[in-house]
mmCIF file of C-alpha atoms and ligand atoms in Angstrom:
data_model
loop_
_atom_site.group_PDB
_atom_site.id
_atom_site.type_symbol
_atom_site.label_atom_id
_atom_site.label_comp_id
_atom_site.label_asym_id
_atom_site.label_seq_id
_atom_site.Cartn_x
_atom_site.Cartn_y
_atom_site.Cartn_z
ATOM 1 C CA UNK A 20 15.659 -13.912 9.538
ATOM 2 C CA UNK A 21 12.620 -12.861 7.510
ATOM 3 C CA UNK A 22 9.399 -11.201 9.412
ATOM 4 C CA UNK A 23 6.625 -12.830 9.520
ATOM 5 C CA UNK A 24 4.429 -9.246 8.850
ATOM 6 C CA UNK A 25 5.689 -6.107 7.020
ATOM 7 C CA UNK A 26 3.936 -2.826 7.549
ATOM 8 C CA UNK A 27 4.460 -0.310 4.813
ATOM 9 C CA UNK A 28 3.193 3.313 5.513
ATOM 10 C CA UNK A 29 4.092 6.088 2.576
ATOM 11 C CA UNK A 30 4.653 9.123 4.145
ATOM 12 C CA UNK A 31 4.733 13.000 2.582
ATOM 13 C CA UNK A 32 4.744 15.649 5.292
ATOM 14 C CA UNK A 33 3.402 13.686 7.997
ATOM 15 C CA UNK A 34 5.198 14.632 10.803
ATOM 16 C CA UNK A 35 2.613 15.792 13.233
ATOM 17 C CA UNK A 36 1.662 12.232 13.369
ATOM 18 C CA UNK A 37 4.679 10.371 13.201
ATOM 19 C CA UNK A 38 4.978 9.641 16.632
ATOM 20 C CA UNK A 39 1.396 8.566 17.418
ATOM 21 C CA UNK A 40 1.720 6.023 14.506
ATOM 22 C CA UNK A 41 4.880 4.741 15.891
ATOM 23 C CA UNK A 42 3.202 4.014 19.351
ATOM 24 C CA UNK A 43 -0.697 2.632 18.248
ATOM 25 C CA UNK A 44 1.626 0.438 16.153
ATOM 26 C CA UNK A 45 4.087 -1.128 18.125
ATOM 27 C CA UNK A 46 1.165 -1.286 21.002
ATOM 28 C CA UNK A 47 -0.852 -3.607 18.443
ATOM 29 C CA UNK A 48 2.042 -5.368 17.127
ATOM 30 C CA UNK A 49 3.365 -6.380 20.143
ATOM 31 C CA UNK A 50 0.288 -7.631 20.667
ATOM 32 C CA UNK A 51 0.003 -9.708 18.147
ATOM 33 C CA UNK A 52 3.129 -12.084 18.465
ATOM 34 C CA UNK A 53 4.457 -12.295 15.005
ATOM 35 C CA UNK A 54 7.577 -11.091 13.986
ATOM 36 C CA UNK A 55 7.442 -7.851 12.040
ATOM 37 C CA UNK A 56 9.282 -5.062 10.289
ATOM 38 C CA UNK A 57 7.712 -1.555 9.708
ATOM 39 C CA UNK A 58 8.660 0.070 6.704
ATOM 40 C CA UNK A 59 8.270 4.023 6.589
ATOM 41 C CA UNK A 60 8.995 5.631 2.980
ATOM 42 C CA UNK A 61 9.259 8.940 2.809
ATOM 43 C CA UNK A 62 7.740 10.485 -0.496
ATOM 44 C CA UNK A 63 9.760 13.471 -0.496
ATOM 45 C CA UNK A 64 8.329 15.442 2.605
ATOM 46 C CA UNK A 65 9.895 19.041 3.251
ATOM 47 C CA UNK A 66 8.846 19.206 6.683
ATOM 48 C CA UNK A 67 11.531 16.696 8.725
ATOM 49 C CA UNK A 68 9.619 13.589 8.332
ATOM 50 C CA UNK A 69 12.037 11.302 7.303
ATOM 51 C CA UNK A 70 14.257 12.791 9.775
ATOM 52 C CA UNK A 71 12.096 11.570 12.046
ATOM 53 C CA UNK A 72 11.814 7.869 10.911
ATOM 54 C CA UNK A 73 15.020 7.936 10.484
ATOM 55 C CA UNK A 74 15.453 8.523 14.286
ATOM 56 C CA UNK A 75 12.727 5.783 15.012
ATOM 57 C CA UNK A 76 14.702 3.502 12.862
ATOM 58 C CA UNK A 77 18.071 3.657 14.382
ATOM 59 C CA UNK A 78 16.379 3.425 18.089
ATOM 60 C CA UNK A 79 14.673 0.216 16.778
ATOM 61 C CA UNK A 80 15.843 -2.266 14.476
ATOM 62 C CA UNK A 81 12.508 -3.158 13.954
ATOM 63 C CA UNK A 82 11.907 -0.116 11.773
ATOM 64 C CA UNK A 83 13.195 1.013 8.164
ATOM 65 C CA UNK A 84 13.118 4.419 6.466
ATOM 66 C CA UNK A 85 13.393 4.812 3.124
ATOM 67 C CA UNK A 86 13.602 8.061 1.359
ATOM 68 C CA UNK A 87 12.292 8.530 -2.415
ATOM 69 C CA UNK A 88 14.301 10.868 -4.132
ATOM 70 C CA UNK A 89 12.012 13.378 -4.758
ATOM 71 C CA UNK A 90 7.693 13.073 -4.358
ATOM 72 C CA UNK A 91 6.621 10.140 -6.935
ATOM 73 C CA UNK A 92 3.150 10.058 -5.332
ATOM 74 C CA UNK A 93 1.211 7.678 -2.936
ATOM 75 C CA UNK A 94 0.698 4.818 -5.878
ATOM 76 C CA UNK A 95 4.781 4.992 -5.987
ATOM 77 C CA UNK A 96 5.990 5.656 -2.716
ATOM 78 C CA UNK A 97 3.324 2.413 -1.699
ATOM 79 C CA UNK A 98 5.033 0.385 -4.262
ATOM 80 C CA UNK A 99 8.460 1.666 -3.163
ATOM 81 C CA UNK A 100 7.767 0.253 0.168
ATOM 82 C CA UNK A 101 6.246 -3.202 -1.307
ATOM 83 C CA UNK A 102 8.577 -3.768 -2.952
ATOM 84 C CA UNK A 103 11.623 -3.416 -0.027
ATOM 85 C CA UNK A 104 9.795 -5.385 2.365
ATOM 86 C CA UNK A 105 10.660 -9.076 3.431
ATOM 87 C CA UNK A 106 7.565 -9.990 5.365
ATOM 88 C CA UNK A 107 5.728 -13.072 4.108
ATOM 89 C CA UNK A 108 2.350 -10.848 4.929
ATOM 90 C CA UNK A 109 2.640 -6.947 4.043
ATOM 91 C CA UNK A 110 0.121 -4.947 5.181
ATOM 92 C CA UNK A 111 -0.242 -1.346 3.618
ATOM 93 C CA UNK A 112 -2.298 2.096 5.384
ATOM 94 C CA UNK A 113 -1.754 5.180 5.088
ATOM 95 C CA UNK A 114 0.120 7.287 7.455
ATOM 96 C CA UNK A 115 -1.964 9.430 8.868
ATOM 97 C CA UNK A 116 -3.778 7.501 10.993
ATOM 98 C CA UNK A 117 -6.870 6.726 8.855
ATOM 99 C CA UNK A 118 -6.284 3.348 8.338
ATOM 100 C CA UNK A 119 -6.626 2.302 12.322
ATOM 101 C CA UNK A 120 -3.822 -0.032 13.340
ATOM 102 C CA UNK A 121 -6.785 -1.796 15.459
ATOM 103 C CA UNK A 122 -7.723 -3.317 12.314
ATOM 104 C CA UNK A 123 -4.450 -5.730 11.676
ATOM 105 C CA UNK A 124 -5.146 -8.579 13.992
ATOM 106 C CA UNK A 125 -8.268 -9.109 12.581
ATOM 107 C CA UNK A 126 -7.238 -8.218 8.664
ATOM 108 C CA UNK A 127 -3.926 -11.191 9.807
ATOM 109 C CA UNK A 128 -7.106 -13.380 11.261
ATOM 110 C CA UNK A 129 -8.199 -13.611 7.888
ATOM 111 C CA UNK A 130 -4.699 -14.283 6.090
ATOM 112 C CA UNK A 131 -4.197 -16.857 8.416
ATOM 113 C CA UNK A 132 -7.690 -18.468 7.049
ATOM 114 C CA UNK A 133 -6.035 -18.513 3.566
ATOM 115 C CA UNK A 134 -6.806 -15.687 2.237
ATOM 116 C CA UNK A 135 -4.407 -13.995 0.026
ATOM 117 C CA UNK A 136 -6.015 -10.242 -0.355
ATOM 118 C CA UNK A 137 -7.755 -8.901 2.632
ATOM 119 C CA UNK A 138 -9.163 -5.343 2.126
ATOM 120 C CA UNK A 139 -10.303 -3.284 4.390
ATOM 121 C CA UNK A 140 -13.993 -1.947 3.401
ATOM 122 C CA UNK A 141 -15.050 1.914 4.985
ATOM 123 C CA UNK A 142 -18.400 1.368 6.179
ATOM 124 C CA UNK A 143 -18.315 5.131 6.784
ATOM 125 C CA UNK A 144 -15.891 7.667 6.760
ATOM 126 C CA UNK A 145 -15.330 10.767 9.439
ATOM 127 C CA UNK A 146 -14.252 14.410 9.107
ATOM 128 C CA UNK A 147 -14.956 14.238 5.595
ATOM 129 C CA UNK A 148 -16.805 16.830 3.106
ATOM 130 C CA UNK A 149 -19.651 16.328 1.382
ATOM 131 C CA UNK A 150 -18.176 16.485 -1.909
ATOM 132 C CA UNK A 151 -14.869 14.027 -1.005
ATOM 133 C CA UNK A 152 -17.766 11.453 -0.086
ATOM 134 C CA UNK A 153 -20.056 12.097 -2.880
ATOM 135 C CA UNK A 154 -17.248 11.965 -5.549
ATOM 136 C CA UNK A 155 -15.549 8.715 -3.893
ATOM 137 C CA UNK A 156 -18.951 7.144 -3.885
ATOM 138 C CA UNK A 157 -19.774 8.175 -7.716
ATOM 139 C CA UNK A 158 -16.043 6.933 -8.565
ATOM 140 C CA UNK A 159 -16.315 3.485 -6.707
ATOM 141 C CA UNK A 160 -19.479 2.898 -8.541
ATOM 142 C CA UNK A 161 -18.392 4.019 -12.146
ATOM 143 C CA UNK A 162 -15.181 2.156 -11.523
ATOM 144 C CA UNK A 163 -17.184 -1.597 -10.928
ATOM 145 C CA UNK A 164 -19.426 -0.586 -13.925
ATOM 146 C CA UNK A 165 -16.391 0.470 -16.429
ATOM 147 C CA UNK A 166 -14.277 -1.875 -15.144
ATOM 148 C CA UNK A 167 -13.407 -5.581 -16.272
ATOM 149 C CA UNK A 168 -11.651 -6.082 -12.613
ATOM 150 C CA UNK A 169 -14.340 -6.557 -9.627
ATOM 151 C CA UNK A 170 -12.608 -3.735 -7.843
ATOM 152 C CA UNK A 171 -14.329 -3.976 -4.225
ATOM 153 C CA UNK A 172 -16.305 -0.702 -3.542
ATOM 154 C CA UNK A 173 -15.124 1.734 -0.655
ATOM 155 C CA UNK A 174 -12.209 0.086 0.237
ATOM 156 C CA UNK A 175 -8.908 2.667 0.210
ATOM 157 C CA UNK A 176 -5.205 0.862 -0.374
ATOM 158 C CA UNK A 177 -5.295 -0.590 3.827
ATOM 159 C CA UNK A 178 -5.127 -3.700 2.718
ATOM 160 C CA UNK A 179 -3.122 -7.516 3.593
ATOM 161 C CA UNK A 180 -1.426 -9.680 0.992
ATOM 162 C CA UNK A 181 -0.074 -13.114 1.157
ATOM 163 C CA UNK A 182 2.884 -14.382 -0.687
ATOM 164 C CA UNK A 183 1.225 -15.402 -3.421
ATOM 165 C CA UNK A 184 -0.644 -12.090 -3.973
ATOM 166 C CA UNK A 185 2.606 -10.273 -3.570
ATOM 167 C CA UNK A 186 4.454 -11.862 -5.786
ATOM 168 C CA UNK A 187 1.849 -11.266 -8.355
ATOM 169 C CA UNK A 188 1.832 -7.569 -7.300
ATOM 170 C CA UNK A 189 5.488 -7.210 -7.755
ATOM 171 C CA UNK A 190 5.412 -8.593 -11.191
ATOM 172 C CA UNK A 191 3.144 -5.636 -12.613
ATOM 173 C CA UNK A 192 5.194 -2.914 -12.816
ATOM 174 C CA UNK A 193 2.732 -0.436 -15.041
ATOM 175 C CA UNK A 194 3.444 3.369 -14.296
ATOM 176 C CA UNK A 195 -0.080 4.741 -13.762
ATOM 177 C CA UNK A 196 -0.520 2.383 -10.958
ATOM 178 C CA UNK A 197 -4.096 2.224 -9.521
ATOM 179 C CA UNK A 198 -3.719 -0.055 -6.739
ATOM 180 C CA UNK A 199 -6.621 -1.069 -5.419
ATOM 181 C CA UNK A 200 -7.427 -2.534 -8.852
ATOM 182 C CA UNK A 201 -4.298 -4.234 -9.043
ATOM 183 C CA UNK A 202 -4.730 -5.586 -6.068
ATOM 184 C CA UNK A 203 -8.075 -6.815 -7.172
ATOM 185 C CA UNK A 204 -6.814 -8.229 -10.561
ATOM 186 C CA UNK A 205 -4.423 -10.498 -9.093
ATOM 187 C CA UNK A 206 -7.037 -12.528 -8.243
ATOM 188 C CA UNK A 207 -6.734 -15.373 -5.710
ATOM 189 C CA UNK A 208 -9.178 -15.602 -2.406
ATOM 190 C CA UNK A 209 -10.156 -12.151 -0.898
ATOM 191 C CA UNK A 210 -12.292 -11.452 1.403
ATOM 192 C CA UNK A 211 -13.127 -7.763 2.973
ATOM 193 C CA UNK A 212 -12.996 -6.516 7.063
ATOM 194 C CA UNK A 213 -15.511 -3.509 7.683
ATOM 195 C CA UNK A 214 -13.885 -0.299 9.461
ATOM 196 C CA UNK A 215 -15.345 3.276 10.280
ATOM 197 C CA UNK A 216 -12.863 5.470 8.581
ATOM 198 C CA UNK A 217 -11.692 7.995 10.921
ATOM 199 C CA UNK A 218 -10.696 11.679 10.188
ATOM 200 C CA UNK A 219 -7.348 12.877 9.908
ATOM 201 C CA UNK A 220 -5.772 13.768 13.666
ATOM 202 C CA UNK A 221 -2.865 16.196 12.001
ATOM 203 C CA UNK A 222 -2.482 17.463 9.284
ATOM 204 C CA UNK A 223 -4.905 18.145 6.049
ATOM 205 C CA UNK A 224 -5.263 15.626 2.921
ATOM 206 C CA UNK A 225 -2.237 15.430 0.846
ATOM 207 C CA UNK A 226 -5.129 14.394 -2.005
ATOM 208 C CA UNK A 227 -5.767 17.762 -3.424
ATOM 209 C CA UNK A 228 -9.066 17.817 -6.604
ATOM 210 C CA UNK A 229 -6.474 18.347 -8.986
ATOM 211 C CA UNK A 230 -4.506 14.893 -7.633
ATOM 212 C CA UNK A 231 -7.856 13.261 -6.945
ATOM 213 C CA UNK A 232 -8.912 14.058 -10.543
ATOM 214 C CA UNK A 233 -5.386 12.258 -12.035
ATOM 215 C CA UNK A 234 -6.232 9.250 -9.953
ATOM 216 C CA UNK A 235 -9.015 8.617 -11.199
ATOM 217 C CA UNK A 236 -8.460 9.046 -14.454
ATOM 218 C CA UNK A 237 -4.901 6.617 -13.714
ATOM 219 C CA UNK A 238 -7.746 4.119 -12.695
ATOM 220 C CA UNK A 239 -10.037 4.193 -15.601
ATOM 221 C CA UNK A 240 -7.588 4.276 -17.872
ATOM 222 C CA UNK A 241 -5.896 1.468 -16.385
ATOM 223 C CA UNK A 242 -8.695 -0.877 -16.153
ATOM 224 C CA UNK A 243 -11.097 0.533 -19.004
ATOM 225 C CA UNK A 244 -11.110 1.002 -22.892
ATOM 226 C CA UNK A 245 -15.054 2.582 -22.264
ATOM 227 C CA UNK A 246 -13.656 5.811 -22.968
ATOM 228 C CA UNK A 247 -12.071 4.500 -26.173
ATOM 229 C CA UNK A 248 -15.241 3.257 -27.149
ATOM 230 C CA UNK A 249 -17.048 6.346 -26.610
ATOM 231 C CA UNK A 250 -16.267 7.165 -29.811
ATOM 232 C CA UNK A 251 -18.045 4.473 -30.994
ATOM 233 C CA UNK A 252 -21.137 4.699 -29.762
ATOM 234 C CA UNK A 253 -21.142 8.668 -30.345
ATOM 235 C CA UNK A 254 -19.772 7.980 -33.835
ATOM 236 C CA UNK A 255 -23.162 5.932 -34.365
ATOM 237 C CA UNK A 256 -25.420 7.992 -32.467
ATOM 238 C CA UNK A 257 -24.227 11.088 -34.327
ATOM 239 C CA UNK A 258 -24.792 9.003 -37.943
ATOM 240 C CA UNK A 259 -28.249 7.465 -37.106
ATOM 241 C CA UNK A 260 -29.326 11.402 -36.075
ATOM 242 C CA UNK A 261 -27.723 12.921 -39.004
ATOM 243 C CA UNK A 262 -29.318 9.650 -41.191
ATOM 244 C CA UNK A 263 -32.554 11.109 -39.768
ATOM 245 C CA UNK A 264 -32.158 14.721 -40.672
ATOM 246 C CA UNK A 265 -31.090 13.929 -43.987
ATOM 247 C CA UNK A 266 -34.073 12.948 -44.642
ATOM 248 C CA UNK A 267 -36.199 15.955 -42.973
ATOM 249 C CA UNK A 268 -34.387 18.488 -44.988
ATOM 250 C CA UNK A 269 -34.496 16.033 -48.465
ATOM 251 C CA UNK A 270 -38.797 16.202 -47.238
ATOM 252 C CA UNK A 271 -38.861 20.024 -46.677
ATOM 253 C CA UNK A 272 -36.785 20.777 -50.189
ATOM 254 C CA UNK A 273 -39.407 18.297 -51.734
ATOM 255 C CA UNK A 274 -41.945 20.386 -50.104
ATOM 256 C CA UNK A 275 -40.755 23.281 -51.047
ATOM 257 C CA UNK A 276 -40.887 24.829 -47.638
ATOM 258 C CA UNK A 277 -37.200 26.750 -47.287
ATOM 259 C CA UNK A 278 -35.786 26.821 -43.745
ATOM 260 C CA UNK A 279 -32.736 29.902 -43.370
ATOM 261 C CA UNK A 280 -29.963 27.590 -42.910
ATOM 262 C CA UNK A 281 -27.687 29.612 -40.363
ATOM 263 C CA UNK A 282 -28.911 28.162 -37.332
ATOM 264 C CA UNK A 283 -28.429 24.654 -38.045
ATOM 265 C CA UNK A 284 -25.051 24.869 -39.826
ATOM 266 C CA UNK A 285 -23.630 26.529 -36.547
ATOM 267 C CA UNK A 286 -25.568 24.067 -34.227
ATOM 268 C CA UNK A 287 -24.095 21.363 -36.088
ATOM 269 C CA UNK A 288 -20.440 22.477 -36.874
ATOM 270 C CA UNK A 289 -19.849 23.204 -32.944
ATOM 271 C CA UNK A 290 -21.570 19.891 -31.969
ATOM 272 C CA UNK A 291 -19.039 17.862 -34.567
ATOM 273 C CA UNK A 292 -16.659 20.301 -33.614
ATOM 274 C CA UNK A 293 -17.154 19.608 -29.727
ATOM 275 C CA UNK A 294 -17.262 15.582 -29.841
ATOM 276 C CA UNK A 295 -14.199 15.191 -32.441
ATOM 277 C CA UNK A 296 -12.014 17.486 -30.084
ATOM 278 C CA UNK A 297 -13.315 15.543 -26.815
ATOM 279 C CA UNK A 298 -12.497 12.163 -28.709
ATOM 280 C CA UNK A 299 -9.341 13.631 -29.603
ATOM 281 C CA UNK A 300 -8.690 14.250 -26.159
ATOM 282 C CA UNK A 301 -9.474 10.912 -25.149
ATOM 283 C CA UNK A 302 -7.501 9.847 -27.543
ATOM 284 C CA UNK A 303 -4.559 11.307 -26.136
ATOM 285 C CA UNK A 304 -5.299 10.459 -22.609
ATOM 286 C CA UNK A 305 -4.571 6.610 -24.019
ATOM 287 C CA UNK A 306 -1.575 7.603 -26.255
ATOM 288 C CA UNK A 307 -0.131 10.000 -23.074
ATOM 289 C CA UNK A 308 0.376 6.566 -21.324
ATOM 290 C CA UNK A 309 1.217 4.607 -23.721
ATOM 291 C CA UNK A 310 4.150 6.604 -24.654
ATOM 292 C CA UNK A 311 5.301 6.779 -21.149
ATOM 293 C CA UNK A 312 5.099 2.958 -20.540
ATOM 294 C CA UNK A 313 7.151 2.709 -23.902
ATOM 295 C CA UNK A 314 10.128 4.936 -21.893
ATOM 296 C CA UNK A 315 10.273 2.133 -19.227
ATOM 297 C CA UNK A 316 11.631 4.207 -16.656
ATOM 298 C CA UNK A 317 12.279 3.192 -12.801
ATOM 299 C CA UNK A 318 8.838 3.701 -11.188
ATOM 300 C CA UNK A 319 10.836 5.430 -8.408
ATOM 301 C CA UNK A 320 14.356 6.333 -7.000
ATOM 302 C CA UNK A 321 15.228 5.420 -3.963
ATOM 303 C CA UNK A 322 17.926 8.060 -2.224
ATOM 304 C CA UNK A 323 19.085 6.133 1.300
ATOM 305 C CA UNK A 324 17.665 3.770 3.139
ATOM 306 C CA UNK A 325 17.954 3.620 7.195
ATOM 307 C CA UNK A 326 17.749 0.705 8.891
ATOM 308 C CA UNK A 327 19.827 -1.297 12.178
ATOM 309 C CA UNK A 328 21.814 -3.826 10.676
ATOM 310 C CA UNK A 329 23.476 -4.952 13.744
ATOM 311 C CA UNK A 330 21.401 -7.746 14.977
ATOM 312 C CA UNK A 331 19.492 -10.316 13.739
ATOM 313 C CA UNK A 332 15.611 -9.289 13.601
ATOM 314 C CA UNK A 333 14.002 -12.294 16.044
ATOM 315 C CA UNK A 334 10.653 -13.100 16.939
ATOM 316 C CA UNK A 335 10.071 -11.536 20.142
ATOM 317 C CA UNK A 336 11.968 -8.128 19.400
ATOM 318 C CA UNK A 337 12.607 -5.735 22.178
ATOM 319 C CA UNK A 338 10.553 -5.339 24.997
HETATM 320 N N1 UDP B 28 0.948 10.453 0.407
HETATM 321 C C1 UDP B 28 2.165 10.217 -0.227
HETATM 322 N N2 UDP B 28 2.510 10.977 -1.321
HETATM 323 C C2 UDP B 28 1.663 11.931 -1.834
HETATM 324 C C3 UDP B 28 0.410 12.126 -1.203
HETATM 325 C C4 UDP B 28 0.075 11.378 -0.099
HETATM 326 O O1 UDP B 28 2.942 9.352 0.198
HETATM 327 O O2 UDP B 28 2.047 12.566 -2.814
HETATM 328 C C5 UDP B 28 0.589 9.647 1.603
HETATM 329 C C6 UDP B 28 0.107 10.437 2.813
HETATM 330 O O3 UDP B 28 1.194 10.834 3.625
HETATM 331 C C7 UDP B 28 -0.785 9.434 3.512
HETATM 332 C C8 UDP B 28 -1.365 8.628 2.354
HETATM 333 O O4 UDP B 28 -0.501 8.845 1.248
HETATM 334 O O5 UDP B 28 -0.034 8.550 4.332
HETATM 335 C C9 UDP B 28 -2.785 9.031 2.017
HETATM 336 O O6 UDP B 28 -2.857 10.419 1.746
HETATM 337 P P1 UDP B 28 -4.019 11.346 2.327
HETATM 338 O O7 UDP B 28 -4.321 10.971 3.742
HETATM 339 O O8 UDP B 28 -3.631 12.752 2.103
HETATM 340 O O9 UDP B 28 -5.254 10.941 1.401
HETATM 341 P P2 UDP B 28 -6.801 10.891 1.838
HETATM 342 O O10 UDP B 28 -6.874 10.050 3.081
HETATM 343 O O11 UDP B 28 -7.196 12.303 2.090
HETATM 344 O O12 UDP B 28 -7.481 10.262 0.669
HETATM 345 MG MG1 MG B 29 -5.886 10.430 4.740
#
């Protein structure tokens, strides 16, 4: 029989907080009354992790673990686990206790009102540097004006789907996957829940700047040609100036009045110089992606899968 709720947590060297996550989730499962599944996947943690769901798995038959064969990242290993699980809901949060638990019966409240999407929205976030915040905040806001897709502001990947929305979700199976704007593209009735973000308990952020950096630029390029068109609007700005000085220097040579030409020629060369390389970058940025969606590879491997197959999943579960 098929869960009423999946829970999919990705999961790279988390195992400081394994067991915590196990326990604040059954607790508020339980709670809840619907049958469920939780579905751990393991994004190629060194540290015993999956080990460790693994364990929790073959104590409770409520619980899978799935192992990626090797780390594909957080977009993948959340897709990986999307993708495996039965519920007619699926909830996704990260791991390390971030994305509360607490926050499910009233994110399932709001599924069971019809909506298909329901995202939890950080009205603040703890344990978190200046910079982390100030970048996020800069990036949510670029994002909605760049951006074609309304991609709700603040809101991380803890989010609900419906059937509808996950059948959607399943069908786009792009490579640079940014999925809060996927999420957001698919369309149908969201709505948002408001949450203080906690900090970390274990553990530090498995989000490096260099990680952080590729994320974001996965999401713009995703859902925005503006840097494409950059070269547009430079290419005109750049004429319209140049139009302008053409006209300076014809005035001066009319005048007579002879400027020493040395600064200007190297002023100009590196400024040409500087946007055409940029551009070109750009440029390849687009044509990077492009050629790897062409390759249609897997998204992600999947090495072994752990789960109880000797009874029936029912409603109630075990005490
Ligand atoms: N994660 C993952 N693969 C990675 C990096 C992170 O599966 O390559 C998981 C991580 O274990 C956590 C979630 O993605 O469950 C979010 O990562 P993290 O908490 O480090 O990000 P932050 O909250 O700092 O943005
Ligand atoms: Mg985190």
């Amino acid at each position: 029989m098929k869960p009423e709720l999946s829970v999919v947590l990705p999961v790279f060297n988390e195992i400081e907080t394994l067991g915590e996550l196990r326990a604040r989730l059954l607790s508020v499962l339980d709670e809840c009354g619907r049958s469920f599944e939780i579905i751990f996947v393991d994004d190629g943690s060194h540290d015993g992790s999956f080990e460790r769901m693994a364990a929790f798995a073959r104590e409770d038959r409520r619980i899978r673990a799935v192992r990626l064969s090797r780390n594909f990242g957080h977009q993948m290993a959340l897709t990986a686990g999307v993708d495996a699980a039965r519920g007619r809901l699926v909830a996704v949060m990260d791991a390390d206790l971030q994305d509360p638990p607490e926050l499910l019966p009233e994110m399932l409240a709001k599924a069971d009102e019809g909506f298909e999407v329901v995202y939890a929205v950080r009205a603040a976030r703890e344990g978190e540097g200046a910079f982390k915040k100030a970048t996020a905040h800069l990036f949510y806001r670029l994002m909605r004006r760049w951006t074609n897709v309304a991609i709700p502001v603040d809101t991380g990947d803890f989010r609900l789907m419906g059937p509808k929305a996950l059948a959607a979700f399943r069908s786009l199976r792009e490579r640079h996957r940014f999925i809060r704007g996927l999420t957001a593209w698919v369309g149908f009735r969201q709505t948002g829940v408001t949450y203080v973000r906690p900090a970390r308990v274990h553990g530090e952020t498995k989000y490096p700047l260099r990680k952080m950096a590729k994320f974001a630029l996965d999401a713009l390029t995703s859902f925005s040609y503006v840097p494409l068109q950059l070269a547009t609007w430079l290419g005109f700005g750049v004429s319209a100036f140049s139009f302008f000085y053409i006209l300076v220097v014809l005035v001066l040579k009319v005048l007579h009045i002879n400027v020493p030409g040395w600064t200007t020629l190297m002023v100009f060369i590196l400024l040409i110089g500087g946007v055409q390389l940029m551009l070109i970058g750009v440029l390849g940025e687009y044509l990077g992606r492009i050629y790897e969606e062409v390759k249609g590879r897997p998204l992600y491997l999947v090495a072994e899968v752990v789960e109880d197959h000797e009874e029936e999943v029912t409603a109630s579960g075990p005490a």
